[in-house]
Short mmCIF file of C-alpha atoms and ligand atoms in Angstrom, two decimals:
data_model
loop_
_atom_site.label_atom_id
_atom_site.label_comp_id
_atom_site.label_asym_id
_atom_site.label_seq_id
_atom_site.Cartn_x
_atom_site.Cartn_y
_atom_site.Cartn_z
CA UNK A 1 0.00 0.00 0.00
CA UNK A 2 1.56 3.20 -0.72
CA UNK A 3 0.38 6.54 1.26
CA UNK A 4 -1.73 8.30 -1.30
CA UNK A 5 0.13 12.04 0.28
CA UNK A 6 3.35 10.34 -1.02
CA UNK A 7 1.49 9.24 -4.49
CA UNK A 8 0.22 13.03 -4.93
CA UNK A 9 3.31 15.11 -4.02
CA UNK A 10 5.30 12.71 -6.31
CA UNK A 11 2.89 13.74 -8.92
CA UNK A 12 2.99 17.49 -8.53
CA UNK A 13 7.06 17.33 -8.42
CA UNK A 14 6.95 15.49 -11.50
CA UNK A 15 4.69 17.83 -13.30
CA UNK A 16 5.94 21.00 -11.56
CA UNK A 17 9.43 19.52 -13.38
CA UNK A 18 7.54 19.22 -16.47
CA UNK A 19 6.00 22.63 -16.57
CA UNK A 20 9.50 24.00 -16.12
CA UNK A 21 11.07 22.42 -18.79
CA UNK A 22 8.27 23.04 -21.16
CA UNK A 23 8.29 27.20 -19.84
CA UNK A 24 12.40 27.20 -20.92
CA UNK A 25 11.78 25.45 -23.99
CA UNK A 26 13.30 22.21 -23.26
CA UNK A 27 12.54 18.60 -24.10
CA UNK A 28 10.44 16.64 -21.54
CA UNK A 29 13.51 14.12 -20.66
CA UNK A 30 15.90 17.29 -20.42
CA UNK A 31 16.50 17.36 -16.25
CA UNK A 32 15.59 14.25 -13.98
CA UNK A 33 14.16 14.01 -10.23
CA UNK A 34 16.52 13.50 -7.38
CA UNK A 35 14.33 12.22 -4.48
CA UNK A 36 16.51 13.71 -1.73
CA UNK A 37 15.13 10.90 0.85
CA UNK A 38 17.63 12.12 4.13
CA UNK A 39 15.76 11.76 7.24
CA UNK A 40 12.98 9.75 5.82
CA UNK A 41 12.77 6.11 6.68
CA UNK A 42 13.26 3.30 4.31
CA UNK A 43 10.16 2.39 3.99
CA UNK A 44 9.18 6.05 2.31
CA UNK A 45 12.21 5.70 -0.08
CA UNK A 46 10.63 2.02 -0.54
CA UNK A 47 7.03 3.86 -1.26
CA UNK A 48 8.33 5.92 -4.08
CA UNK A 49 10.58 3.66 -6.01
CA UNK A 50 7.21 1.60 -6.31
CA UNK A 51 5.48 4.81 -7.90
CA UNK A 52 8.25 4.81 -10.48
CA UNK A 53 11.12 7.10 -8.73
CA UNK A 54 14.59 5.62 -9.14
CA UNK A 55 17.36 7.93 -8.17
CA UNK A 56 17.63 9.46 -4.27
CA UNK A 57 19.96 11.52 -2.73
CA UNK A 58 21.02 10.77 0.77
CA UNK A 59 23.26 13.30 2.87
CA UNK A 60 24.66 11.40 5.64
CA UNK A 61 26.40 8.41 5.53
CA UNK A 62 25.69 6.21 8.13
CA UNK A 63 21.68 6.94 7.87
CA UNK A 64 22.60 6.03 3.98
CA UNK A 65 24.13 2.74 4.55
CA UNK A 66 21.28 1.57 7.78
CA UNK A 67 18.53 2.20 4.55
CA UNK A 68 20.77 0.87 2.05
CA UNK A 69 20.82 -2.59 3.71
CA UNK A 70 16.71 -2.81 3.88
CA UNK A 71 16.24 -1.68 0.32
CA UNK A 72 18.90 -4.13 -1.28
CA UNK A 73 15.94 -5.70 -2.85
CA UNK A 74 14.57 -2.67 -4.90
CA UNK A 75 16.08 -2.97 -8.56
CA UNK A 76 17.31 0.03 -10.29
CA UNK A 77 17.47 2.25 -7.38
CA UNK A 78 20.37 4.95 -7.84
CA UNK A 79 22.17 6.64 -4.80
CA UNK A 80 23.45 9.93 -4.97
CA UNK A 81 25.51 11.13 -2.01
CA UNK A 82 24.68 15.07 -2.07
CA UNK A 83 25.89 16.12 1.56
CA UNK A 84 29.23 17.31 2.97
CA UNK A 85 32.08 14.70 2.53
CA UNK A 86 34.82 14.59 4.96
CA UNK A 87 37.76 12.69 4.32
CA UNK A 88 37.05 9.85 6.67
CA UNK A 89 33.93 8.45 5.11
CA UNK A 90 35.02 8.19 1.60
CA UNK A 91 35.39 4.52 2.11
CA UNK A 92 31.50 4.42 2.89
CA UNK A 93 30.99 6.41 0.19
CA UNK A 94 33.11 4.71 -2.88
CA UNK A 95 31.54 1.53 -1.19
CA UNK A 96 27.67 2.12 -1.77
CA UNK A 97 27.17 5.39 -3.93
CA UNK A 98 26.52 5.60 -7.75
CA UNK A 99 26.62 9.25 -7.55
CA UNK A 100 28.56 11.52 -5.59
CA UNK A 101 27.59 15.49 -5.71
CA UNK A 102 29.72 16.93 -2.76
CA UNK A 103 33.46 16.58 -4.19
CA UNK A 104 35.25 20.02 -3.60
CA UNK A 105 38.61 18.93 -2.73
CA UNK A 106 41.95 16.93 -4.40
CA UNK A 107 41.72 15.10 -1.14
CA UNK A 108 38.82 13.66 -0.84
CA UNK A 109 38.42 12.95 -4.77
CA UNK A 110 41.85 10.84 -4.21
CA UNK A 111 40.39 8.91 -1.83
CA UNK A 112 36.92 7.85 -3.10
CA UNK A 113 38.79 7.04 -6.40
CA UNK A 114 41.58 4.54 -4.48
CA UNK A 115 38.49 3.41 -2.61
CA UNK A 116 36.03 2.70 -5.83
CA UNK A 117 35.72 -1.34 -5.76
CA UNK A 118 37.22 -2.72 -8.88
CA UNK A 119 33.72 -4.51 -9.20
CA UNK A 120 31.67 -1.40 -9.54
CA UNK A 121 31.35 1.14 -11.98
CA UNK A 122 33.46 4.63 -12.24
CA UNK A 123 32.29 6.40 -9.50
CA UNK A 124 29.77 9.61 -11.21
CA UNK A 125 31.13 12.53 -9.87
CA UNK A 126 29.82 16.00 -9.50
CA UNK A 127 31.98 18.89 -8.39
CA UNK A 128 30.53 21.47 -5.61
CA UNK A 129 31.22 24.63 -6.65
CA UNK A 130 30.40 27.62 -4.15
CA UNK A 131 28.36 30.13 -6.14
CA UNK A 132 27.70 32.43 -3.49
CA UNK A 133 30.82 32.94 -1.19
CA UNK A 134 29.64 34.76 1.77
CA UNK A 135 26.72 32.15 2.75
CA UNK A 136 28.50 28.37 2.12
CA UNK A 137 31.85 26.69 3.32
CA UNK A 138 31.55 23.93 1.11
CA UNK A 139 32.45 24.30 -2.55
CA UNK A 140 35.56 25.10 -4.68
CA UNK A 141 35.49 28.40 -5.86
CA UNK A 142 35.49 29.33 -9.85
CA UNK A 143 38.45 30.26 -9.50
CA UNK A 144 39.91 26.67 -8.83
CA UNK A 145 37.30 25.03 -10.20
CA UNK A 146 39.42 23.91 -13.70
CA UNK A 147 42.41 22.40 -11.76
CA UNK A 148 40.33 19.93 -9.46
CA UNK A 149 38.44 18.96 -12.65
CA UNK A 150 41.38 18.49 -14.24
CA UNK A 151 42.63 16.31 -11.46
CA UNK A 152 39.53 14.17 -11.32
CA UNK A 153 39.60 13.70 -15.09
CA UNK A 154 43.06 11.51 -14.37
CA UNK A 155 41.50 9.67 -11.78
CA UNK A 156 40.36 6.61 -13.79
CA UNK A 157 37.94 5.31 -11.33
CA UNK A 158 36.12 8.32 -11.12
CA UNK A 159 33.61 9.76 -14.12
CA UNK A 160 33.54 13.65 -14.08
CA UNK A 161 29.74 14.49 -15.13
CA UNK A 162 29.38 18.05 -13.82
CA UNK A 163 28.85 20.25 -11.69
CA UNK A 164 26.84 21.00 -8.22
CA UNK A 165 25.92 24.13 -6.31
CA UNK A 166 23.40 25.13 -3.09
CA UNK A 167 23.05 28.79 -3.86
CA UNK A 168 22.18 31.34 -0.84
CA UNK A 169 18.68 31.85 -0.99
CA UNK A 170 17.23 34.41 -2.96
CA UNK A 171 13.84 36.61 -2.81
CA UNK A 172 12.97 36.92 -6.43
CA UNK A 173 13.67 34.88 -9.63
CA UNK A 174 16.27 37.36 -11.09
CA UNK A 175 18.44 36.57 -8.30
CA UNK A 176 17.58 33.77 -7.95
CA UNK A 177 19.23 32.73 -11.85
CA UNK A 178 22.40 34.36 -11.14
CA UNK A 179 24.50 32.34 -9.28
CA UNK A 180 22.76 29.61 -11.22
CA UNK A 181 23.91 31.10 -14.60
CA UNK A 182 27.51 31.39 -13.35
CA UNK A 183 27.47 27.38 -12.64
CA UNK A 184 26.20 26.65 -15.96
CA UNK A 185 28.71 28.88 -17.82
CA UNK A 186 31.55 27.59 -15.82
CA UNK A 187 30.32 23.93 -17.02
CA UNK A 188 30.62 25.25 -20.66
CA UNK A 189 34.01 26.66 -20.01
CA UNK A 190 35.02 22.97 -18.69
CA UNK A 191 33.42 21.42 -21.63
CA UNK A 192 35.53 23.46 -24.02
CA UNK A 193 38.82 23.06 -22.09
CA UNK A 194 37.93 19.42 -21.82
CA UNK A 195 35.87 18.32 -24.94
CA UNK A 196 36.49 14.54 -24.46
CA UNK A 197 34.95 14.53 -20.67
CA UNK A 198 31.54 12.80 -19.93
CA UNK A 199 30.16 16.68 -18.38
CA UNK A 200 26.70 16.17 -19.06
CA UNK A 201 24.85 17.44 -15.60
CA UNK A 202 24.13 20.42 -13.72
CA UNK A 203 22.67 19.57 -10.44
CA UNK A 204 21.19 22.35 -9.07
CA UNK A 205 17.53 23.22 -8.16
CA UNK A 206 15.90 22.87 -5.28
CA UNK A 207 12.19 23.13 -3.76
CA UNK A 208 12.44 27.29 -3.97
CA UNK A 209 14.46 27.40 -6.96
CA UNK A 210 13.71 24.90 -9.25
CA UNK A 211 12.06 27.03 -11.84
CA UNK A 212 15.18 29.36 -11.94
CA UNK A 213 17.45 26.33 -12.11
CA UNK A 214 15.80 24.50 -14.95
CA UNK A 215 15.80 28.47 -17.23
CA UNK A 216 19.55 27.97 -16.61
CA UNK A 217 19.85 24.43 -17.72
CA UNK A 218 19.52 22.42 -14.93
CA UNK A 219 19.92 18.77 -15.38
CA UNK A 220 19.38 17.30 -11.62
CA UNK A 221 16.52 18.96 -9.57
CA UNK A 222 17.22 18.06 -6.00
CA UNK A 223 13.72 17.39 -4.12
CA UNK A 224 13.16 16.72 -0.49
CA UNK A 225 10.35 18.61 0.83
CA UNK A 226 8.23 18.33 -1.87
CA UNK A 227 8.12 14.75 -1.77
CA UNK A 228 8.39 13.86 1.61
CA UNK A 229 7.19 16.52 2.89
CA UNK A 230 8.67 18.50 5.96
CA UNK A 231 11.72 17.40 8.23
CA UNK A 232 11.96 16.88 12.08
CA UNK A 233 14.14 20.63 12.10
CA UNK A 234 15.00 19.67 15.63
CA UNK A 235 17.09 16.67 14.83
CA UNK A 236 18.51 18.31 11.66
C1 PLP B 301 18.29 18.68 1.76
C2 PLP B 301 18.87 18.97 0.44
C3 PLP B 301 18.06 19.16 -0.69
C4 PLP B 301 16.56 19.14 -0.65
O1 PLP B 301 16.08 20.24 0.05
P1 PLP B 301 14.51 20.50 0.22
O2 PLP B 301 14.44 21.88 0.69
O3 PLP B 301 14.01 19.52 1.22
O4 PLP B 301 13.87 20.28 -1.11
C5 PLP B 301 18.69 19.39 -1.90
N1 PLP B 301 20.03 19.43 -2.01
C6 PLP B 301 20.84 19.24 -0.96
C7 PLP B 301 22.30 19.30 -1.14
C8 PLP B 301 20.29 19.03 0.30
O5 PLP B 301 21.10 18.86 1.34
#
């Protein structure tokens, strides 16, 4: 049985996503759902992927792995890691992640691609760039943005597909678009320097911005709220 309030806000994301796309002009398989599932038990995450959602994004790592092991059974299912990475749970990370969004560092890149089992696939790999300085820690800047690509791009068991960015919140839609212009022209600056690289996504929009994010050419929309609806604030 699947909660019908899950059914219908799964609904309205999708078509919410669909309006968007068709408002910029853009074909209806142009930008994908990211179910962004953190907090939310398994059996929610279970509850989607039966209405026809396949890829969720997790932000902590041991939560991850405790719903990873009762959803082993649920085909298809992609896992993005989208939170803040520290060094010592790349292992974690390489280990049960398809996709990880949160790479802003040589470091930590280094490790998740020593750490990649041989028996998976390439790591998929999205650089966090910080678009909006004064409000976010994590991110490499634009300025350094074209070396760490340029070091993940060696890294053979990683996959460089783009690029990632949380901007500061913003009142109105002008605004909004642009710190999420900047992202998308510093993915078309990568994809000249490096023509023969798989940089295909732009993860960015989120429940206030997605509109915005999908003018600029967003790829990924990153949904929580709107599909599971609100979080406990107090324990996160
Ligand atoms: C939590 C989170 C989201 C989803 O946020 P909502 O406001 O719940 O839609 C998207 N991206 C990242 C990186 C997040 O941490």
């Amino acid at each position: 049985m699947t909660d019908p309030m899950l059914s219908n806000s799964l609904v309205s994301a999708r078509r919410r996503l669909a309006d968007a796309l068709a408002a910029a002009g853009r074909p209806a398989d142009a930008a994908r759902l990211l179910a962004v599932s953190k907090t939310k038990p398994a059996d929610m995450i279970r509850e989607a992927w039966q209405l026809g959602q396949r890829e969720f994004g997790e932000n902590y790592v041991q939560e991850a792995l405790e719903k990873q092991r009762e959803l082993v059974d649920l085909e298809g299912i992609v896992w993005h890691f989208i939170g803040p990475l520290q060094a010592n749970k790349t292992r974690a990370v390489a280990e049960h992640f398809d996709w990880v969004h949160s790479v802003d560092r040589e470091k930590v890149a280094r490790r998740l691609n020593d750490q990649r089992p041989e028996a998976l696939a390439p790591l998929e790999v999205c650089l966090q760039v910080n678009v909006s300085d004064e409000a976010s820690k994590s991110g490499v800047s634009f300025d350094e943005l074209e070396e760490l690509a340029e070091a993940v791009l060696s890294m053979p068991r990683l996959r460089l597909r783009g690029l990632m960015a949380i901007p500061a919140p913003a009142a109105d839609p002008a605004r909004q678009r642009e710190p999420l212009a900047r992202l998308r022209q510093a993915l078309e600056s990568l994809r000249e320097r490096f023509p023969d690289a798989p940089l295909d996504t732009l993860s960015m929009g989120m429940s206030d911005d997605l509109e915005a994010a999908v003018l600029e050419g967003a790829t990924l929309v990153r949904l929580g709220t709107a599909i599971f609806g609100a979080r406990n604030t107090s324990r996160r």
